[in-house]
PDB file of C-alpha atoms in Angstrom:
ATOM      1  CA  UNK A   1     -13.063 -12.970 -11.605  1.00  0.00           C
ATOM      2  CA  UNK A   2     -14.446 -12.373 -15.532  1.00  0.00           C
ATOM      3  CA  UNK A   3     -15.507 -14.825 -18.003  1.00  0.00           C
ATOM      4  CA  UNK A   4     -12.733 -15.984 -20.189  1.00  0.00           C
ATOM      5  CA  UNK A   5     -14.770 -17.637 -22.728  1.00  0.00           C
ATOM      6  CA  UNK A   6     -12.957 -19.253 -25.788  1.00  0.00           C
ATOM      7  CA  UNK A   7     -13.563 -20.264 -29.328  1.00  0.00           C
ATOM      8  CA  UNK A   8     -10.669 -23.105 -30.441  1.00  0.00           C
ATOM      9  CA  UNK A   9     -10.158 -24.541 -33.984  1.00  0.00           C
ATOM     10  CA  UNK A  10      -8.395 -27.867 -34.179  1.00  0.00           C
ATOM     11  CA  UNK A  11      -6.277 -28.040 -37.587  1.00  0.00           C
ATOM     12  CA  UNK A  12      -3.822 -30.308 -38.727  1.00  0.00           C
ATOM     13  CA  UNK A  13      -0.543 -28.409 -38.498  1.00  0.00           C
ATOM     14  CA  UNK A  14       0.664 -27.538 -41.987  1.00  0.00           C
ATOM     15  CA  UNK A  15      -2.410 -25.164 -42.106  1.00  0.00           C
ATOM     16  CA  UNK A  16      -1.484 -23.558 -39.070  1.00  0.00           C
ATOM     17  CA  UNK A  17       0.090 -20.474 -41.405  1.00  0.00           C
ATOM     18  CA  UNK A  18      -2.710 -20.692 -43.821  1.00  0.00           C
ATOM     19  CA  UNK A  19      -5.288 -19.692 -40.903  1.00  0.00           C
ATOM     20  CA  UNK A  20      -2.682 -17.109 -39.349  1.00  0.00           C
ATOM     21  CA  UNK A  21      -2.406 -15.525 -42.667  1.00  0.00           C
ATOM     22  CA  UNK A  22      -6.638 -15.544 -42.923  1.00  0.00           C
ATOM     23  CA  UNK A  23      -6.836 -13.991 -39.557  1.00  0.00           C
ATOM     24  CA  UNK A  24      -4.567 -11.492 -40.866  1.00  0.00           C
ATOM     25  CA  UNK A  25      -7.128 -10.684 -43.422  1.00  0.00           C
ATOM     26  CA  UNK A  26      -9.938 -10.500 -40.788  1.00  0.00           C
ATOM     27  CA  UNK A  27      -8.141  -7.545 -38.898  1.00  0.00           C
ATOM     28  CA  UNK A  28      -9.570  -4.065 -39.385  1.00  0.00           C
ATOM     29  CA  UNK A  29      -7.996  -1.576 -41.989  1.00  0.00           C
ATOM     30  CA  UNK A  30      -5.759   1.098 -41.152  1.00  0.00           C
ATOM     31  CA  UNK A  31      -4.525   0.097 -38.252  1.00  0.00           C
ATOM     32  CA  UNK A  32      -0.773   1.350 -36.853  1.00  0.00           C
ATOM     33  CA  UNK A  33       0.395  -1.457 -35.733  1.00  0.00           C
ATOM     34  CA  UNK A  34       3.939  -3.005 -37.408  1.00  0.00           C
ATOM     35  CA  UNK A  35       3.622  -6.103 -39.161  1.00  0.00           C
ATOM     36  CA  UNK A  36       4.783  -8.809 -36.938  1.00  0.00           C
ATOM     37  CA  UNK A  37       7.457 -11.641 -38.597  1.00  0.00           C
ATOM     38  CA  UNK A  38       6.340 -15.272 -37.548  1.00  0.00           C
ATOM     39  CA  UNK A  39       8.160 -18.283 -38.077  1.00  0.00           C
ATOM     40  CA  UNK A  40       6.766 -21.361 -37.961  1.00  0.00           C
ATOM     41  CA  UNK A  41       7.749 -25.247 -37.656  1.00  0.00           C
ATOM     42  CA  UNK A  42       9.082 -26.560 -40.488  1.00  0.00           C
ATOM     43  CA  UNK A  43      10.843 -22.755 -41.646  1.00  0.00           C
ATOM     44  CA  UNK A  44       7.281 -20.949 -43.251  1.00  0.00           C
ATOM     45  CA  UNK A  45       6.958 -17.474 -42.514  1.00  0.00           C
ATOM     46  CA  UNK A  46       3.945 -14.945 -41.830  1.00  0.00           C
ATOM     47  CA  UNK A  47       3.464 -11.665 -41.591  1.00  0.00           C
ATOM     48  CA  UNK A  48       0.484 -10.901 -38.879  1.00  0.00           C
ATOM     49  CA  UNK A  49      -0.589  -7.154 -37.625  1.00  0.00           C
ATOM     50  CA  UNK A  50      -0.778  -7.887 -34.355  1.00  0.00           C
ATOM     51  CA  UNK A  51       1.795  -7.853 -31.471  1.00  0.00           C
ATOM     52  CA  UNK A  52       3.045 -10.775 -29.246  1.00  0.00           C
ATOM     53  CA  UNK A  53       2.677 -10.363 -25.487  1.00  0.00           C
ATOM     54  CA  UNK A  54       2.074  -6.592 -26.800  1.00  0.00           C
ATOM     55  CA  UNK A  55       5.076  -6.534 -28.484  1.00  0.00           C
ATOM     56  CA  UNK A  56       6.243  -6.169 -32.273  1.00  0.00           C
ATOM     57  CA  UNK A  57       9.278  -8.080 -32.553  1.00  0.00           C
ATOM     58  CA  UNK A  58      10.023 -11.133 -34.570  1.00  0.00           C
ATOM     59  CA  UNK A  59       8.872 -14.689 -33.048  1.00  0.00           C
ATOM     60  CA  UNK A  60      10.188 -17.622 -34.174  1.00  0.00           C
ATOM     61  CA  UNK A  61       8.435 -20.549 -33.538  1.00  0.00           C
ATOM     62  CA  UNK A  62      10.510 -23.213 -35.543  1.00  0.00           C
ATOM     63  CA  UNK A  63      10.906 -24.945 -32.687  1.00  0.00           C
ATOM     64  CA  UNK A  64       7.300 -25.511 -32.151  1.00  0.00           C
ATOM     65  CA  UNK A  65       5.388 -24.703 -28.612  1.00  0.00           C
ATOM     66  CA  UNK A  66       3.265 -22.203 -28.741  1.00  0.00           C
ATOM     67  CA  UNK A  67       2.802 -18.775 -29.853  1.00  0.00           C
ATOM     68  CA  UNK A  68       0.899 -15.709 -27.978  1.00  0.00           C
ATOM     69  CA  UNK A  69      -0.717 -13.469 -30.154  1.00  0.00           C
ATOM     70  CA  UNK A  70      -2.990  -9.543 -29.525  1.00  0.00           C
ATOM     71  CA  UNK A  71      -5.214  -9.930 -32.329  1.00  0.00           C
ATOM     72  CA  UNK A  72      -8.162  -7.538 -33.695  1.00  0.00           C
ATOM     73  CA  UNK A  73     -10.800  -8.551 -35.571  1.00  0.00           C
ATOM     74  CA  UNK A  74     -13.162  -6.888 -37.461  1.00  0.00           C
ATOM     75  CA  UNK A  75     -16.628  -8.446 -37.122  1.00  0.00           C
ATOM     76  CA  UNK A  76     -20.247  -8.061 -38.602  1.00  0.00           C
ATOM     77  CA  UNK A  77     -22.747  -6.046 -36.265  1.00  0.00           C
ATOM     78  CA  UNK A  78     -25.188  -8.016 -34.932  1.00  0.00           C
ATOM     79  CA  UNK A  79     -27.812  -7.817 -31.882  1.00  0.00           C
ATOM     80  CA  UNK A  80     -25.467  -9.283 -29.432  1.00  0.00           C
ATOM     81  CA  UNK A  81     -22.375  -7.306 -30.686  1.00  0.00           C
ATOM     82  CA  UNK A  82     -24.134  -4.389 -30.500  1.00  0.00           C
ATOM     83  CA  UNK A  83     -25.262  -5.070 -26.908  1.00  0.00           C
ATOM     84  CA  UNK A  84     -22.086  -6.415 -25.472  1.00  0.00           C
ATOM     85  CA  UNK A  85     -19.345  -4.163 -27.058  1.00  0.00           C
ATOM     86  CA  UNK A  86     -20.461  -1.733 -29.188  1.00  0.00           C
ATOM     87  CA  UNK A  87     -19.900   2.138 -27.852  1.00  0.00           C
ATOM     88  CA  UNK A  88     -21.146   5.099 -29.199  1.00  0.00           C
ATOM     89  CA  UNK A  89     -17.583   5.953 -29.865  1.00  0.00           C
ATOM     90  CA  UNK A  90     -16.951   2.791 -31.970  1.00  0.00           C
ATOM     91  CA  UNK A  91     -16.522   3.243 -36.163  1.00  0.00           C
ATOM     92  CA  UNK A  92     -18.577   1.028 -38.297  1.00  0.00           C
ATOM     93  CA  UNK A  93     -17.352  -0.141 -41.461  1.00  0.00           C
ATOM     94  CA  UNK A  94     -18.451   0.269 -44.476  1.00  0.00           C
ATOM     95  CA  UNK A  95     -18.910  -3.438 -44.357  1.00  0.00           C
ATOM     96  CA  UNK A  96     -20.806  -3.336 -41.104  1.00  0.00           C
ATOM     97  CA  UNK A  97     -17.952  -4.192 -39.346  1.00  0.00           C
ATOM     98  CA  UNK A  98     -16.277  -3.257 -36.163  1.00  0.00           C
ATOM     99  CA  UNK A  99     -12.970  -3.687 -34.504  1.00  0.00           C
ATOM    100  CA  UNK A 100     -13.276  -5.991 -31.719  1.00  0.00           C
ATOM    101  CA  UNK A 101      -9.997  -6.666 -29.396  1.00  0.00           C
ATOM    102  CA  UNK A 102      -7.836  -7.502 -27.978  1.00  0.00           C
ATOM    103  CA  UNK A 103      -8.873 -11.422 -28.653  1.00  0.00           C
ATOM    104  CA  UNK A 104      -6.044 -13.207 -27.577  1.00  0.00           C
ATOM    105  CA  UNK A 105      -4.869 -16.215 -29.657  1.00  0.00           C
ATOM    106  CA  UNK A 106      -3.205 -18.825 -28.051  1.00  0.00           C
ATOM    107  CA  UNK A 107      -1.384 -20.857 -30.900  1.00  0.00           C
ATOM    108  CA  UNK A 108      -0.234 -24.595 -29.786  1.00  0.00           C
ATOM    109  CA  UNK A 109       1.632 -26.407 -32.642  1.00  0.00           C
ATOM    110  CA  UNK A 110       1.520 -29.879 -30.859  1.00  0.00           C
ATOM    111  CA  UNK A 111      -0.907 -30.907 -28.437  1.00  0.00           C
ATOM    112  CA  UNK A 112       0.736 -33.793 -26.489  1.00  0.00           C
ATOM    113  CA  UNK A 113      -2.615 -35.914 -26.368  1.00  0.00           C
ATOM    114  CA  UNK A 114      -3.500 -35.436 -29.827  1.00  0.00           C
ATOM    115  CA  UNK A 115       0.002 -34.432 -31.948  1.00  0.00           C
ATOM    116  CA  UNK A 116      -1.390 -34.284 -35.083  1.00  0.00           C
ATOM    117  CA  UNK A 117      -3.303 -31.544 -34.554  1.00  0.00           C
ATOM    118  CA  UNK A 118      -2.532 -28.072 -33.684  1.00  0.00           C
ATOM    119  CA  UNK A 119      -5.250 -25.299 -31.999  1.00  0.00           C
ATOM    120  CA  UNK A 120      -5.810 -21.532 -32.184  1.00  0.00           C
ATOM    121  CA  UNK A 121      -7.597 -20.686 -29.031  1.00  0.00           C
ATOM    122  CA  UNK A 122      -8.776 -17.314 -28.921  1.00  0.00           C
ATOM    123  CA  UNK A 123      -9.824 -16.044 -25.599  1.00  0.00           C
ATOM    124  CA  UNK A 124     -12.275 -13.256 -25.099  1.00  0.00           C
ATOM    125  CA  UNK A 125     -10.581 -10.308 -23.005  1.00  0.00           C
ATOM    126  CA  UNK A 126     -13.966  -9.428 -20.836  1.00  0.00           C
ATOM    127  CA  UNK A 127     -16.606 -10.800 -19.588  1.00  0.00           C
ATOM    128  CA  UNK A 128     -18.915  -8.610 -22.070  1.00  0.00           C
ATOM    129  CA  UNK A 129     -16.739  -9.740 -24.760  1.00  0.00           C
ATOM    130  CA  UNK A 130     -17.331 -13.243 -23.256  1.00  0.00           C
ATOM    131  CA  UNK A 131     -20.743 -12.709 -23.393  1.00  0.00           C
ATOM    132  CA  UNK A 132     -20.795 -11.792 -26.948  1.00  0.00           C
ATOM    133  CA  UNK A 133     -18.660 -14.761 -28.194  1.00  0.00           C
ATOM    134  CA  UNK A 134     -21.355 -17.027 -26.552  1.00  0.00           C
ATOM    135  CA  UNK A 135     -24.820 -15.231 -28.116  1.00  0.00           C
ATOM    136  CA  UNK A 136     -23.215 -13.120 -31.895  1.00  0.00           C
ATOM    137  CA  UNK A 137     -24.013 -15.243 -33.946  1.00  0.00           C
ATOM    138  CA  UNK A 138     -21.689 -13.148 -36.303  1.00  0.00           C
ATOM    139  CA  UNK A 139     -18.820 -14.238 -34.267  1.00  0.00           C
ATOM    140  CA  UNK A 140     -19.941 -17.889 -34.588  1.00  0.00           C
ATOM    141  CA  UNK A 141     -20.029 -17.592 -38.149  1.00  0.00           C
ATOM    142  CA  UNK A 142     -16.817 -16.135 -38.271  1.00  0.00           C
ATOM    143  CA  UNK A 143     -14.612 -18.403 -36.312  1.00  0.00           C
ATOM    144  CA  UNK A 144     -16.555 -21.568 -37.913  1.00  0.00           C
ATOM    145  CA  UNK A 145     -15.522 -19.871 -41.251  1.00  0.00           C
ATOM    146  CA  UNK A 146     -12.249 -19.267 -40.129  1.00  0.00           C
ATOM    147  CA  UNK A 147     -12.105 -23.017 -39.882  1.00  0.00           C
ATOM    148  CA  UNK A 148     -14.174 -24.288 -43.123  1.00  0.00           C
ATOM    149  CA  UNK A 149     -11.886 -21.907 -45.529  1.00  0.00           C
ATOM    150  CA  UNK A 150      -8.237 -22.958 -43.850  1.00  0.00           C
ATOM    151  CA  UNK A 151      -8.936 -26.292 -43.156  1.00  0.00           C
ATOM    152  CA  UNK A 152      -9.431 -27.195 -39.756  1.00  0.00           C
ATOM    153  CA  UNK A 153     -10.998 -30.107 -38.264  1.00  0.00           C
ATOM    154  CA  UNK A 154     -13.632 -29.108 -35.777  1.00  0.00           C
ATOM    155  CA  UNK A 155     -13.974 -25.853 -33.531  1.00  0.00           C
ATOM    156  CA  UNK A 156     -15.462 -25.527 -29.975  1.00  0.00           C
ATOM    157  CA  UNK A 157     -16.585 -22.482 -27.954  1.00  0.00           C
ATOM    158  CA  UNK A 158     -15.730 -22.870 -24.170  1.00  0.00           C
ATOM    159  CA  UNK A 159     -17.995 -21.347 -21.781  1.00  0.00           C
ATOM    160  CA  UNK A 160     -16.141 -22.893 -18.533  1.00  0.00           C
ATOM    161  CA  UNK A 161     -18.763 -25.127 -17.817  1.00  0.00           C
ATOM    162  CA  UNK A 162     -18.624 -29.072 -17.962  1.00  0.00           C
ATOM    163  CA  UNK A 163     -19.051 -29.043 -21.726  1.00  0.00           C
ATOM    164  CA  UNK A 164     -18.057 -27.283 -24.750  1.00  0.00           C
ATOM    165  CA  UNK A 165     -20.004 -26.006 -27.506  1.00  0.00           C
ATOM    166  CA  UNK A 166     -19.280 -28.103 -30.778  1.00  0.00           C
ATOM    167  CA  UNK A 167     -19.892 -24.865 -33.727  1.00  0.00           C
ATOM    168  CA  UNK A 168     -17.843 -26.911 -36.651  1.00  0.00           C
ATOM    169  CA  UNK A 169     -16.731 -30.907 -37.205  1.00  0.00           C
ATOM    170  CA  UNK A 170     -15.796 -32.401 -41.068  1.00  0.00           C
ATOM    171  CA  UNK A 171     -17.179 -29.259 -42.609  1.00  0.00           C
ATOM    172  CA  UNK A 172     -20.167 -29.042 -41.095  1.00  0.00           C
ATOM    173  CA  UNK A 173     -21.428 -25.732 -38.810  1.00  0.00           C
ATOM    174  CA  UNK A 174     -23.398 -27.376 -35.764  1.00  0.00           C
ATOM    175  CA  UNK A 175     -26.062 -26.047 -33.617  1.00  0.00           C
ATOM    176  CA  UNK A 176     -26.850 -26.932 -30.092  1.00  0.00           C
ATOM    177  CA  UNK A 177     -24.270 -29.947 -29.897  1.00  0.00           C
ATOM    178  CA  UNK A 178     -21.888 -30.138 -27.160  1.00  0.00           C
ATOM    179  CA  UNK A 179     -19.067 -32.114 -25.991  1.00  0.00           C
ATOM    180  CA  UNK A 180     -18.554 -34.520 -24.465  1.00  0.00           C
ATOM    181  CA  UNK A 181     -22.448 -35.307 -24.943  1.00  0.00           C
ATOM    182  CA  UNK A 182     -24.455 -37.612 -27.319  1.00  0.00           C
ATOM    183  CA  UNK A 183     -22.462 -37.407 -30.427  1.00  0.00           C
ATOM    184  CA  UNK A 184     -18.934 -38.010 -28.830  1.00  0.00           C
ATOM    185  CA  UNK A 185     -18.658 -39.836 -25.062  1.00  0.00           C
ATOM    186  CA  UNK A 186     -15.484 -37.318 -24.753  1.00  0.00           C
ATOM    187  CA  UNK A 187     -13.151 -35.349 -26.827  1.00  0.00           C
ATOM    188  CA  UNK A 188     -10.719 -38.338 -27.524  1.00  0.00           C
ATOM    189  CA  UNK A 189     -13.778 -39.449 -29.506  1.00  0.00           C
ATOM    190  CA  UNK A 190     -14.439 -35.656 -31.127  1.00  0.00           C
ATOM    191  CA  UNK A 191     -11.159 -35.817 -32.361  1.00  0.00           C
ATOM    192  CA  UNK A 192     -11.105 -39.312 -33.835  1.00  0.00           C
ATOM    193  CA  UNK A 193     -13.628 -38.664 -35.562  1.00  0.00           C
ATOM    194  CA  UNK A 194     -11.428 -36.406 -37.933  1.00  0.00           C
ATOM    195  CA  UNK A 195     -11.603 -37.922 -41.821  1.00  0.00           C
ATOM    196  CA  UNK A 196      -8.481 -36.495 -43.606  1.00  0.00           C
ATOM    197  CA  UNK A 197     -10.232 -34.963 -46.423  1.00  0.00           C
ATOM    198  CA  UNK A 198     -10.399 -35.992 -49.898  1.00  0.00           C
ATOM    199  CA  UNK A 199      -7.743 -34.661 -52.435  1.00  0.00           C
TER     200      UNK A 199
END
């Protein structure tokens, strides 16, 4: 068996199509893929590049539960990147950027512990992507952006051990925190410790 490590951003759930439509954003330039019609709960609707379960046909999610998503990112170049993923045969960017997929994103509207939050777990496909998510500190950056710019509460990096790394909580990037662990006794804790933020 691989490592299936995971970064996961907790949001409240109205910004659930705000962060779609940021990934969106994220993914490389040029691609051939057909833009993929999501609806969410409540009616909005996005338009993502990516497929679902590797297919391109509309999903409709109004109903809530969850949503399977083939994403591709484009992310910075860094030591780790470089030494986990990056191939000869790989472009670079202009931005010193390259594609890195399939990341698979896991969308849950409704969690039944917590309902009033929704996650975006995206799950490395290797185990040298794995290994990546854990030491690029470009991907860091980018999922903990990801969550300052659409909102979202806190976001974790799971590296299948008996703790999780805490990158992001209240709009603040962390270092070297984990969960559960000194800060929060467990993650009903990590969670309440969400302040709705101020308008």
């Amino acid at each position: 068996m691989g490592l299936d490590y995971s970064y996961e951003i907790f949001t409240p759930p109205r910004n659930v199509g705000r962060a779609l439509t940021r990934l969106a954003e994220l993914a490389p330039q040029g691609r051939d893929t057909p833009p993929l019609p999501v609806t969410l709960p409540g009616g909005e609707q996005v338009i993502v590049p990516f497929t679902s379960n590797f297919k391109s046909e509309p999903v409709d999610c109004s109903a809530g539960g969850t949503l399977e998503l083939d994403t591709v990112i484009a992310v910075g170049v860094d030591d780790a990147v470089r030494e986990f993923f990056l191939r000869d045969s790989d472009g670079v960017d202009e931005q010193g950027r390259v594609s890195v997929g399939y990341v698979y994103l896991t969308v849950t509207f409704s969690r039944a512990r917590h309902p009033n939050f929704a996650s975006l777990e995206f799950m490395a496909a290797t185990t040298g992507m794995s290994r990546m998510f854990e030491q690029s500190a470009s991907v860091r950056k980018l999922f903990t952006d990801l969550t300052a710019t659409t909102g979202g509460v806190c976001c974790l990096l799971d590296t299948e051990t008996h703790v999780f790394d805490l990158c992001w909580l209240n709009g603040e990037a962390l270092s070297g925190e984990t969960v559960p662990g000194a800060r929060f006794p467990d993650f009903d804790d990590l969670v309440a410790a969400w302040r709705e933020p101020v308008e």
